[in-house]
XYZ file of C-alpha atoms in Angstrom:
720
model
C 61.853 -42.151 12.553
C 60.311 -43.967 9.625
C 56.889 -43.526 11.129
C 57.460 -39.865 11.701
C 58.551 -39.315 8.117
C 55.603 -41.201 6.749
C 53.049 -39.271 8.810
C 54.509 -35.838 8.083
C 52.065 -33.601 6.251
C 52.642 -32.807 2.611
C 53.324 -29.102 1.933
C 51.036 -27.120 -0.313
C 52.142 -26.476 -3.867
C 51.315 -22.788 -3.526
C 53.232 -22.017 -0.373
C 56.860 -22.944 0.276
C 57.944 -24.273 3.677
C 59.466 -21.724 5.990
C 62.964 -23.304 6.121
C 63.147 -23.358 2.312
C 62.094 -19.708 2.077
C 64.728 -18.649 4.579
C 67.508 -20.628 2.847
C 66.609 -19.222 -0.557
C 66.626 -15.715 0.833
C 70.069 -16.123 2.456
C 71.857 -17.771 -0.487
C 69.921 -16.072 -3.332
C 69.241 -19.249 -5.293
C 67.721 -18.773 -8.701
C 65.068 -20.978 -10.187
C 67.503 -22.343 -12.787
C 70.038 -23.303 -10.096
C 67.471 -25.245 -8.090
C 66.115 -27.079 -11.079
C 69.653 -27.775 -12.339
C 70.625 -29.227 -8.989
C 67.571 -31.455 -9.106
C 68.335 -32.616 -12.674
C 72.001 -33.457 -11.903
C 70.966 -36.020 -9.326
C 71.478 -39.655 -10.455
C 68.473 -41.066 -12.197
C 66.624 -43.847 -10.549
C 67.098 -47.313 -11.958
C 64.384 -48.521 -14.293
C 64.565 -51.919 -12.660
C 62.179 -52.404 -9.822
C 64.120 -52.823 -6.567
C 63.445 -55.823 -4.487
C 62.736 -53.850 -1.329
C 63.011 -50.072 -0.984
C 63.297 -48.897 2.593
C 60.382 -46.853 3.757
C 62.659 -44.124 5.056
C 64.375 -43.584 1.666
C 61.069 -43.494 -0.193
C 59.686 -40.884 2.196
C 62.831 -38.807 1.829
C 62.614 -38.855 -1.967
C 58.965 -37.785 -1.883
C 59.693 -34.991 0.570
C 62.598 -33.805 -1.567
C 60.428 -33.694 -4.680
C 57.697 -31.826 -2.849
C 60.161 -29.292 -1.443
C 61.647 -28.645 -4.891
C 58.189 -28.168 -6.439
C 57.086 -25.838 -3.625
C 60.298 -23.827 -3.904
C 59.848 -23.551 -7.666
C 56.318 -22.215 -7.217
C 57.574 -19.814 -4.608
C 60.314 -18.473 -6.883
C 57.833 -17.995 -9.729
C 55.547 -15.982 -7.509
C 58.540 -13.902 -6.343
C 59.438 -13.205 -9.944
C 55.897 -12.071 -10.742
C 55.939 -9.762 -7.729
C 59.193 -8.188 -8.852
C 57.714 -7.577 -12.317
C 54.754 -5.754 -10.705
C 57.180 -3.661 -8.604
C 55.834 -5.008 -5.335
C 57.834 -5.045 -2.091
C 59.486 -8.360 -1.265
C 58.035 -10.293 1.681
C 60.023 -10.270 4.850
C 62.163 -13.319 5.482
C 60.762 -15.700 8.041
C 63.311 -16.479 10.797
C 64.703 -20.002 10.772
C 63.354 -22.184 13.536
C 65.793 -23.990 15.750
C 66.012 -27.778 16.020
C 64.321 -27.667 19.448
C 61.340 -25.739 18.052
C 61.022 -28.200 15.165
C 61.183 -31.160 17.550
C 58.526 -29.625 19.817
C 56.220 -28.959 16.851
C 56.640 -32.569 15.655
C 55.828 -33.909 19.122
C 52.645 -31.834 19.254
C 51.562 -33.154 15.858
C 52.197 -36.725 16.983
C 50.104 -36.182 20.149
C 47.202 -34.821 18.113
C 47.396 -37.764 15.690
C 47.318 -40.263 18.586
C 43.824 -39.142 19.700
C 41.049 -41.709 19.543
C 38.911 -41.583 16.369
C 35.690 -41.635 18.405
C 36.711 -38.547 20.375
C 34.995 -35.498 18.830
C 37.138 -32.501 17.960
C 36.868 -29.184 19.723
C 35.655 -27.500 16.541
C 32.824 -30.005 16.188
C 31.889 -29.546 19.830
C 31.754 -25.808 19.265
C 29.561 -26.186 16.211
C 27.144 -28.502 18.005
C 27.050 -26.554 21.246
C 23.593 -25.137 22.138
C 24.960 -21.606 22.260
C 26.174 -21.677 18.657
C 23.457 -23.771 17.017
C 21.147 -21.948 14.614
C 17.592 -21.786 15.995
C 15.022 -23.767 14.051
C 11.600 -24.120 15.701
C 11.186 -27.818 16.351
C 13.759 -28.720 13.680
C 15.831 -31.085 15.867
C 13.088 -32.087 18.271
C 12.163 -35.775 18.454
C 8.523 -34.767 18.903
C 6.806 -35.029 15.459
C 4.220 -32.386 16.374
C 6.959 -29.936 17.239
C 8.733 -30.680 13.955
C 5.457 -30.157 12.085
C 4.929 -26.887 13.923
C 8.409 -25.752 12.985
C 7.903 -26.687 9.355
C 4.546 -24.867 9.168
C 6.010 -21.808 10.847
C 8.877 -21.756 8.375
C 6.554 -22.123 5.390
C 4.332 -19.320 6.684
C 7.378 -17.072 7.076
C 8.536 -17.859 3.539
C 5.080 -17.145 2.097
C 4.848 -13.871 4.041
C 8.285 -12.749 2.860
C 7.502 -13.620 -0.758
C 4.162 -11.849 -0.605
C 5.747 -8.766 0.941
C 8.506 -8.801 -1.670
C 5.999 -9.039 -4.505
C 3.951 -6.202 -3.012
C 7.000 -3.964 -2.661
C 8.118 -4.784 -6.195
C 4.648 -4.044 -7.546
C 4.565 -0.711 -5.699
C 8.002 0.229 -6.984
C 7.022 -0.724 -10.528
C 3.814 1.300 -10.259
C 5.730 4.327 -8.979
C 8.276 4.000 -11.756
C 5.597 3.918 -14.460
C 4.355 7.347 -15.554
C 0.845 8.192 -14.424
C -1.744 8.853 -17.103
C -3.382 12.236 -17.262
C -6.881 12.717 -15.902
C -8.386 13.013 -19.383
C -6.640 9.891 -20.693
C -7.716 7.863 -17.656
C -11.303 9.080 -18.013
C -11.325 8.013 -21.664
C -9.984 4.554 -20.807
C -12.739 3.851 -18.293
C -15.433 5.527 -20.381
C -14.622 3.178 -23.272
C -15.251 0.125 -21.042
C -18.639 1.226 -19.716
C -20.782 0.176 -22.737
C -19.169 -3.283 -22.945
C -19.694 -4.015 -19.259
C -23.277 -2.802 -19.481
C -24.158 -5.032 -22.457
C -22.450 -8.101 -21.040
C -23.952 -7.702 -17.576
C -27.444 -7.336 -19.031
C -27.032 -10.367 -21.311
C -25.562 -12.420 -18.453
C -28.512 -11.421 -16.261
C -31.013 -12.750 -18.813
C -29.218 -16.086 -19.101
C -28.827 -16.288 -15.315
C -32.571 -15.837 -14.894
C -33.172 -18.957 -16.998
C -30.646 -20.905 -14.902
C -32.294 -19.634 -11.703
C -35.677 -20.701 -13.062
C -34.381 -24.253 -13.523
C -33.001 -24.243 -9.963
C -36.314 -22.974 -8.559
C -38.189 -25.664 -10.465
C -36.181 -28.339 -8.671
C -36.215 -26.667 -5.272
C -39.659 -25.031 -5.126
C -41.719 -27.255 -7.438
C -42.218 -24.533 -10.039
C -43.410 -26.295 -13.128
C -41.229 -26.211 -16.256
C -42.556 -27.744 -19.465
C -40.761 -30.809 -20.733
C -38.066 -32.857 -19.045
C -36.226 -29.859 -17.477
C -38.360 -30.100 -14.365
C -38.430 -33.860 -14.047
C -35.223 -35.370 -15.421
C -31.902 -34.516 -13.766
C -29.999 -35.865 -16.772
C -31.735 -33.215 -18.887
C -31.583 -30.286 -16.467
C -27.888 -30.753 -15.691
C -26.581 -30.420 -19.295
C -28.790 -27.375 -19.857
C -27.518 -25.762 -16.654
C -23.950 -26.534 -17.716
C -24.477 -24.906 -21.111
C -25.985 -21.811 -19.485
C -23.088 -21.613 -17.012
C -20.484 -21.884 -19.785
C -22.264 -19.149 -21.734
C -22.238 -16.792 -18.753
C -18.589 -17.645 -18.117
C -17.736 -16.604 -21.692
C -19.472 -13.263 -21.120
C -17.511 -12.743 -17.899
C -14.290 -14.208 -19.201
C -12.230 -11.165 -18.198
C -13.462 -11.432 -14.593
C -12.550 -15.113 -14.418
C -9.219 -14.483 -16.136
C -8.337 -11.876 -13.524
C -9.109 -14.391 -10.780
C -7.043 -17.180 -12.325
C -4.056 -14.992 -13.177
C -4.134 -13.446 -9.720
C -3.989 -16.925 -8.196
C -1.053 -17.838 -10.425
C 0.695 -14.661 -9.281
C 0.115 -15.512 -5.613
C -2.782 -13.075 -5.019
C -5.945 -15.072 -4.376
C -8.946 -12.727 -4.466
C -12.745 -12.863 -4.689
C -12.583 -13.388 -8.461
C -10.385 -16.435 -7.815
C -13.014 -17.922 -5.503
C -15.677 -17.175 -8.101
C -13.617 -19.007 -10.737
C -13.115 -21.986 -8.393
C -16.870 -22.116 -7.755
C -17.514 -22.258 -11.510
C -14.942 -25.043 -11.902
C -16.553 -26.992 -9.047
C -20.012 -26.706 -10.657
C -18.626 -27.814 -14.036
C -16.983 -30.867 -12.445
C -20.229 -31.732 -10.675
C -22.223 -31.429 -13.920
C -19.745 -33.576 -15.860
C -19.806 -36.229 -13.144
C -23.615 -36.369 -13.165
C -23.682 -36.659 -16.959
C -20.968 -39.321 -17.109
C -22.290 -41.386 -14.186
C -25.913 -41.050 -15.408
C -27.087 -40.890 -11.824
C -30.751 -39.907 -12.068
C -30.961 -39.427 -8.278
C -28.080 -36.940 -8.035
C -28.830 -33.417 -6.727
C -28.847 -30.504 -9.164
C -25.407 -28.756 -9.383
C -25.372 -25.132 -8.121
C -24.772 -23.592 -11.563
C -27.335 -20.842 -10.875
C -25.272 -19.504 -7.945
C -22.179 -19.150 -10.137
C -24.157 -17.520 -12.968
C -25.570 -14.861 -10.644
C -22.114 -14.303 -9.118
C -20.541 -13.619 -12.529
C -23.417 -11.277 -13.416
C -22.948 -9.281 -10.218
C -19.190 -9.104 -10.826
C -19.810 -7.629 -14.291
C -22.300 -5.169 -12.838
C -19.818 -4.151 -10.153
C -17.154 -3.541 -12.803
C -19.633 -1.333 -14.656
C -20.236 0.752 -11.522
C -16.507 0.987 -10.889
C -15.772 2.294 -14.380
C -18.503 4.921 -14.053
C -17.170 6.043 -10.678
C -13.578 6.407 -11.891
C -14.641 8.177 -15.065
C -16.587 10.765 -13.041
C -13.696 11.328 -10.629
C -11.123 11.814 -13.382
C -13.394 14.118 -15.382
C -13.848 16.281 -12.282
C -10.066 16.463 -11.899
C -9.671 17.374 -15.570
C -12.387 20.037 -15.720
C -11.606 21.776 -12.420
C -9.239 24.609 -13.231
C -9.158 25.948 -9.672
C -9.559 23.361 -6.946
C -8.373 22.494 -3.464
C -7.065 19.188 -2.194
C -8.567 17.668 0.951
C -6.620 15.511 3.405
C -6.931 14.161 6.900
C -4.005 15.357 9.008
C -2.723 14.768 12.517
C -1.440 18.017 13.967
C 1.359 18.039 16.508
C -0.219 20.752 18.654
C -3.770 19.345 18.555
C -5.351 16.018 19.457
C -7.310 14.058 16.875
C -7.372 14.153 13.090
C -8.524 17.178 11.120
C -9.905 17.535 7.619
C -7.849 20.274 5.981
C -8.361 21.924 2.629
C -5.201 23.235 1.004
C -3.370 23.694 -2.272
C -1.329 20.625 -3.134
C -0.205 18.684 -6.137
C -2.578 15.988 -7.383
C 0.268 13.598 -8.246
C -0.743 10.068 -7.312
C -4.475 10.861 -7.177
C -5.298 8.707 -10.216
C -3.277 5.716 -9.020
C -4.789 5.973 -5.529
C -8.297 6.046 -7.009
C -7.611 2.766 -8.817
C -6.430 0.946 -5.679
C -8.366 -1.867 -3.977
C -11.359 -1.043 -1.839
C -12.029 -2.398 1.649
C -13.812 -5.512 0.383
C -11.017 -6.361 -2.056
C -8.395 -6.003 0.668
C -10.456 -8.302 2.865
C -10.608 -10.815 0.022
C -6.841 -10.811 -0.406
C -6.433 -11.737 3.266
C -9.332 -14.174 3.590
C -9.458 -15.952 0.218
C -6.386 -18.233 0.608
C -7.746 -19.719 3.826
C -11.256 -20.023 2.374
C -9.990 -21.862 -0.688
C -7.958 -24.323 1.378
C -10.909 -24.778 3.738
C -13.294 -25.540 0.877
C -11.002 -28.262 -0.481
C -10.292 -29.875 2.897
C -13.892 -29.729 4.116
C -15.094 -31.272 0.873
C -12.694 -34.178 1.288
C -13.693 -34.623 4.932
C -17.409 -34.495 4.167
C -17.059 -37.110 1.431
C -14.689 -39.347 3.409
C -16.499 -39.246 6.742
C -19.896 -39.431 5.077
C -18.849 -42.751 3.621
C -19.419 -41.951 -0.057
C -16.544 -40.553 -2.131
C -18.944 -40.443 -5.077
C -20.431 -37.307 -3.528
C -17.069 -35.504 -3.516
C -17.772 -33.486 -6.723
C -21.098 -32.243 -5.371
C -19.614 -31.454 -1.924
C -16.871 -29.402 -3.546
C -19.384 -27.641 -5.831
C -21.594 -26.709 -2.865
C -18.760 -25.427 -0.658
C -16.943 -23.560 -3.422
C -20.122 -21.831 -4.621
C -20.632 -20.086 -1.249
C -16.998 -18.948 -0.944
C -17.368 -15.720 -2.934
C -19.552 -13.176 -1.126
C -21.766 -11.213 -3.518
C -21.558 -8.056 -1.387
C -17.815 -7.889 -2.051
C -18.429 -7.819 -5.811
C -21.217 -5.252 -6.015
C -21.949 -3.204 -2.898
C -19.050 -0.749 -2.629
C -18.801 0.123 -6.363
C -22.579 0.588 -6.392
C -22.296 2.979 -3.420
C -19.380 5.036 -4.740
C -20.550 5.478 -8.332
C -23.577 7.796 -7.720
C -21.642 9.769 -5.115
C -18.773 10.525 -7.502
C -21.217 11.303 -10.306
C -23.015 13.828 -8.117
C -19.768 15.377 -6.891
C -18.364 15.564 -10.409
C -21.027 18.104 -11.330
C -19.679 20.358 -8.550
C -16.019 19.780 -9.445
C -15.324 17.419 -6.529
C -14.213 13.790 -6.305
C -13.053 11.209 -3.783
C -9.597 9.738 -4.306
C -10.112 6.026 -3.834
C -10.820 4.025 -0.704
C -7.563 4.922 0.978
C -8.557 8.576 0.858
C -12.112 7.731 1.893
C -10.880 5.943 5.018
C -8.490 8.805 5.748
C -11.321 11.344 5.747
C -13.833 8.994 7.349
C -11.721 8.604 10.483
C -11.649 12.384 11.083
C -14.132 14.196 13.301
C -12.899 17.767 13.014
C -12.871 20.340 10.242
C -10.533 23.260 9.731
C -12.315 26.035 7.883
C -10.674 28.862 5.973
C -11.677 31.998 4.110
C -12.949 30.280 0.964
C -15.044 27.841 3.004
C -17.161 30.628 4.468
C -16.946 33.113 1.599
C -16.217 31.432 -1.730
C -15.276 33.355 -4.835
C -17.902 35.916 -5.811
C -19.210 36.559 -2.297
C -16.688 39.314 -1.396
C -16.166 42.698 -3.053
C -14.920 46.207 -2.240
C -17.787 48.476 -1.241
C -15.643 51.615 -0.888
C -12.006 52.717 -1.176
C -10.714 55.839 0.630
C -7.118 56.949 0.185
C -6.127 59.968 2.229
C -4.926 63.115 0.525
C -1.249 63.378 -0.269
C -0.765 59.630 -0.730
C 0.237 57.880 -3.938
C -2.756 55.687 -4.878
C -0.712 53.105 -6.779
C 1.798 52.804 -3.934
C -0.847 52.482 -1.221
C -2.733 49.758 -3.111
C 0.496 47.857 -3.874
C 1.711 47.959 -0.283
C -1.681 47.052 1.185
C -2.127 44.203 -1.289
C 1.384 42.897 -0.561
C 0.654 42.620 3.186
C -2.699 40.937 2.518
C -1.087 38.486 0.071
C 1.643 37.645 2.606
C -1.052 36.808 5.178
C -2.671 34.281 2.810
C -6.094 35.910 2.919
C -8.492 35.360 0.037
C -8.919 39.144 -0.140
C -5.628 39.104 -2.047
C -7.720 38.421 -5.175
C -9.516 41.737 -4.768
C -6.255 43.624 -4.253
C -4.719 41.861 -7.253
C -7.537 43.206 -9.443
C -6.973 46.701 -8.030
C -3.216 46.501 -8.686
C -3.857 45.310 -12.233
C -6.121 48.305 -12.926
C -3.804 50.816 -11.242
C -0.609 49.393 -12.761
C 0.926 48.256 -9.482
C 2.566 44.971 -8.556
C 3.118 42.823 -5.485
C 6.130 43.967 -3.427
C 8.464 41.986 -1.191
C 7.641 42.118 2.526
C 10.361 41.876 5.170
C 9.752 40.914 8.786
C 6.144 39.920 8.216
C 4.142 39.131 11.342
C 0.440 38.291 11.743
C -1.513 39.213 14.837
C -5.144 39.152 15.936
C -7.022 41.406 13.562
C -4.086 42.491 11.394
C -0.519 42.108 10.168
C 2.526 44.260 9.518
C 5.840 44.185 7.695
C 8.578 46.354 6.178
C 8.148 47.452 2.557
C 10.756 49.769 0.992
C 11.953 50.703 4.477
C 8.475 51.725 5.637
C 6.559 49.875 8.349
C 3.132 49.047 6.928
C 0.197 47.905 9.093
C -3.022 46.438 7.645
C -5.929 45.354 9.817
C -9.423 45.986 11.157
C -10.561 48.776 13.434
C -9.739 46.926 16.661
C -6.186 46.246 15.482
C -5.666 49.908 14.612
C -7.099 50.963 17.962
C -4.522 48.815 19.782
C -1.751 50.404 17.712
C -2.977 53.885 18.590
C -3.848 54.805 14.986
C -6.443 57.570 14.791
C -9.373 56.812 12.477
C -11.837 59.358 11.130
C -15.337 58.492 12.473
C -16.648 58.685 8.919
C -14.389 55.746 7.954
C -15.283 53.464 10.860
C -16.999 50.203 9.874
C -17.264 46.537 10.900
C -15.832 45.142 7.683
C -13.251 47.793 6.771
C -9.529 47.172 6.316
C -7.220 50.032 7.233
C -3.680 50.703 6.073
C -1.215 52.713 8.161
C 2.371 53.887 7.501
C 4.428 54.188 10.671
C 1.116 54.089 12.606
C -0.403 56.870 10.531
C -3.623 56.072 8.652
C -3.291 56.333 4.853
C -6.255 54.318 3.440
C -9.480 52.483 4.251
C -10.919 49.658 2.131
C -14.565 48.753 2.765
C -15.330 45.051 2.106
C -18.829 43.727 1.490
C -19.521 40.076 2.455
C -22.481 38.118 1.073
C -23.718 35.037 2.922
C -24.234 32.031 0.655
C -27.380 30.048 1.634
C -25.548 26.753 0.926
C -22.761 27.718 3.308
C -25.327 28.693 5.964
C -27.050 25.309 5.616
C -23.691 23.543 5.902
C -22.861 25.452 9.100
C -26.177 24.462 10.654
C -25.542 20.827 9.649
C -22.116 20.899 11.268
C -23.587 22.285 14.463
C -26.247 19.604 14.649
C -23.790 16.768 13.917
C -21.628 17.629 16.909
C -18.428 17.690 14.858
C -15.860 20.176 16.016
C -15.154 22.978 13.567
C -12.043 25.105 13.935
C -12.054 28.413 12.075
C -8.646 29.397 10.730
C -9.350 32.293 8.357
C -6.622 34.690 7.205
C -9.118 37.449 6.562
C -8.766 40.010 9.376
C -12.509 40.788 9.351
C -13.819 37.247 9.860
C -14.612 36.532 13.497
C -17.371 34.970 15.596
C -19.520 38.123 15.494
C -19.438 38.292 11.699
C -20.364 34.597 11.381
C -23.324 34.971 13.754
C -24.520 38.135 12.048
C -24.339 36.988 8.420
C -25.225 33.301 8.686
C -27.650 33.587 11.624
C -25.797 30.791 13.322
C -24.608 30.711 16.906
C -20.845 30.362 17.221
C -21.050 28.225 20.356
C -19.973 25.011 18.643
C -17.187 26.678 16.672
C -13.667 27.512 17.771
C -11.698 30.607 16.775
C -8.046 30.098 17.780
C -5.395 32.786 18.074
C -3.604 34.282 15.070
C -0.425 32.278 15.648
C -2.305 28.991 15.806
C -4.390 29.916 12.773
C -1.182 30.528 10.861
C 0.116 27.080 11.857
C -3.182 25.367 11.050
C -3.189 26.754 7.560
C 0.524 26.653 6.729
C 1.735 23.274 8.009
C -0.466 21.067 5.824
C 0.530 23.004 2.709
C 4.189 22.232 3.315
C 3.601 18.478 3.646
C 3.625 16.040 0.759
C 1.135 13.298 0.114
C -1.570 11.981 -2.147
C -4.836 13.973 -1.939
C -7.700 12.116 -0.304
C -10.206 14.175 -2.316
C -10.470 17.281 -4.450
C -13.076 20.040 -4.233
C -13.689 22.980 -6.473
C -13.125 26.508 -5.257
C -16.613 26.479 -3.780
C -17.705 27.025 -0.232
C -18.302 24.968 2.847
C -21.096 22.937 1.254
C -18.638 21.187 -1.115
C -16.244 20.405 1.741
C -18.947 19.042 4.046
C -20.369 16.985 1.166
C -16.994 15.299 0.677
C -16.578 14.849 4.429
C -20.053 13.373 5.009
C -19.801 11.060 1.995
C -16.408 9.774 3.126
C -17.697 9.050 6.620
C -20.764 7.257 5.286
C -18.729 5.168 2.825
C -16.235 4.275 5.545
C -19.027 2.923 7.760
C -20.540 1.027 4.822
C -17.147 -0.440 3.928
C -16.667 -1.787 7.426
C -20.138 -3.304 7.383
C -19.397 -4.972 4.043
C -16.142 -6.341 5.450
C -18.039 -7.973 8.312
C -20.652 -9.325 5.902
C -17.965 -10.877 3.700
C -16.181 -12.587 6.584
C -19.305 -13.861 8.333
C -21.125 -15.044 5.196
C -18.088 -16.881 3.830
C -17.058 -18.615 7.046
C -20.625 -19.447 8.052
C -21.412 -20.735 4.567
C -18.444 -23.100 4.641
C -19.349 -24.453 8.075
C -23.045 -24.935 7.313
C -22.290 -26.492 3.939
C -19.830 -28.894 5.542
C -22.310 -29.966 8.214
C -25.162 -30.633 5.781
C -22.907 -32.318 3.220
C -21.564 -34.523 5.998
C -25.095 -35.588 6.913
C -26.134 -36.018 3.288
C -28.923 -33.433 3.596
C -28.792 -32.466 -0.066
C -32.222 -30.883 0.049
C -30.978 -28.316 2.558
C -27.999 -27.352 0.368
C -29.909 -27.429 -2.897
C -29.294 -24.808 -5.569
C -32.420 -22.908 -4.502
C -31.391 -22.750 -0.829
C -27.870 -21.647 -1.795
C -29.335 -18.843 -3.928
C -31.458 -17.635 -1.018
C -28.476 -17.805 1.346
C -26.253 -15.716 -0.945
C -29.050 -13.226 -1.608
C -29.639 -12.795 2.128
C -26.097 -11.442 2.615
C -26.477 -9.127 -0.389
C -29.618 -7.404 0.921
C -27.789 -5.182 3.504
C -25.600 -3.777 0.735
C -28.625 -3.055 -1.437
C -30.304 -1.329 1.509
C -27.250 0.881 2.121
C -27.176 2.011 -1.510
C -30.819 3.076 -1.261
C -30.161 5.700 1.436
C -31.856 9.011 0.531
C -29.582 11.887 -0.352
C -26.747 9.794 -1.747
């Protein structure tokens, strides 16, 4: 019994035992009564007893604990009564047999061996419940390393994705500048970039001259061509001067790396740091047999980066000025239609919200740099260490790192794409058109089909009324208003002509009920009268009689309840630019789908006016034309490009330029990847062998220039 009392668990001070709660509920003890009963007990003797039985000591402790628990319980009951809460139900008193059985079960559990694991622990360590960690508990060190690397990669990916999402949300939350304000911002930066790039080019030429003197035996007066301890400090001074001129480019690279976005500018900054370290080491060690540091490569790289920034500012200024000056323009997007295969270039009326921010986004080369640069930077550091360690001379580590880091940043990524886009946007800006960044360029470049509307074939100024005949007995103002309302509901560009007529006659556009478009015409209810508007073939199908004097190929007829009331003769003028664009589309093999709303435009009219066979063009039914022209207008999205209210020549110019730039961007992406990876591998091999003449500053300049030549050739294409 003594052992049982000693091993009994101590009750919590916040929860009274069940037998105390039941007794208090049956006899209604108060807190004062219980405490009074406890105080009236005889006080313990101050003298220390010789030997207190273990049973009595356990009983005293249990009694004190029960009194304290009951006191806490009564206080909580009092607080509940003050809050007007229902009293808890009384717990039934357990019998002596139940208490004895519970005590026996506790004793059996306490008699288990200490080494025997508990069921809860077994459950936690069971394979079915264990949290999966790749290689985390494996005894194989390679598997543990694999698991650790996989976990780190996942963490980096999640952080990068989180930062990207946060940056996008912040950009969306910030108000977008107007087109004029954005154009002024970039226009103000153009002179500074031009002056700095030109000054950096002059200083870079001197640094290149020093490199050529050491690599190609070009004579330089004095010790610059013969003494490495003289040429190295001069090259270092020239490099630092160029770095000061391109300080904003290097700052962008360093801050991007600190923010977790390693880009081409970061690699350019690392290459400059590697060359500086190499120069300092040569000067401090006074090694007269050391190779010349590749300062010339870094100087030319900074110069090209400044020149690329100049082209970029010019391109964005032209695009934003076109958006600001164009009072009437269309937006161009590449759309996937549910009822047609492939992607179509569609011109429609949309909001230009987001156009400025999309134009400022990264191009294809910059996106490639964000993905490739982290691995290139790590590879340059590791390969430099390996080349110096395996080569047997750690003294060559600064030069190995300078060589490998100088070929990391591809020059085509800094210059080619801005140099291609700038003249294109400048040329388009004169026509009121512009491309909306590289996302829009890729969107249009992946399309192979065009959807053409009324304004594409007959822009503003090429259509006019040649004659107007209103039958006798009809109200002129009413006939013009009803005819113009049906034409406006169809979405035809002839609505402009009817709007001018209504303005002169004092009419206004009326509401049309039950509108329906068909091949060659449309009808609807206006003021309870069924009004039909269409060409001669449409009226013939309706059974409307037309006076032979009013018959014509480009005449629109109006009928009330299938009775002719008016005839409007329309004169169409073929624009030579539109005709040339149609011939170009035919020769290119691109599929063109005509979706005009004008009831007179058909294959015969196109062949007659533009002297172009309609074999390569498609004229769908009226229902499909309505869907082709209406669905894109209802969708939301950032415009891929904008064009003025001109004809087909402006649309095809945007389309062809986007396709050409898309192909060039993909070529530049391949050039960046191949030149960077190949440069690291070749540099590692020659540094490992100690072939410093092969990786001299002159050879590195020629290598980097070789990968820039394709971009220069693409920018020299005629017509762009």
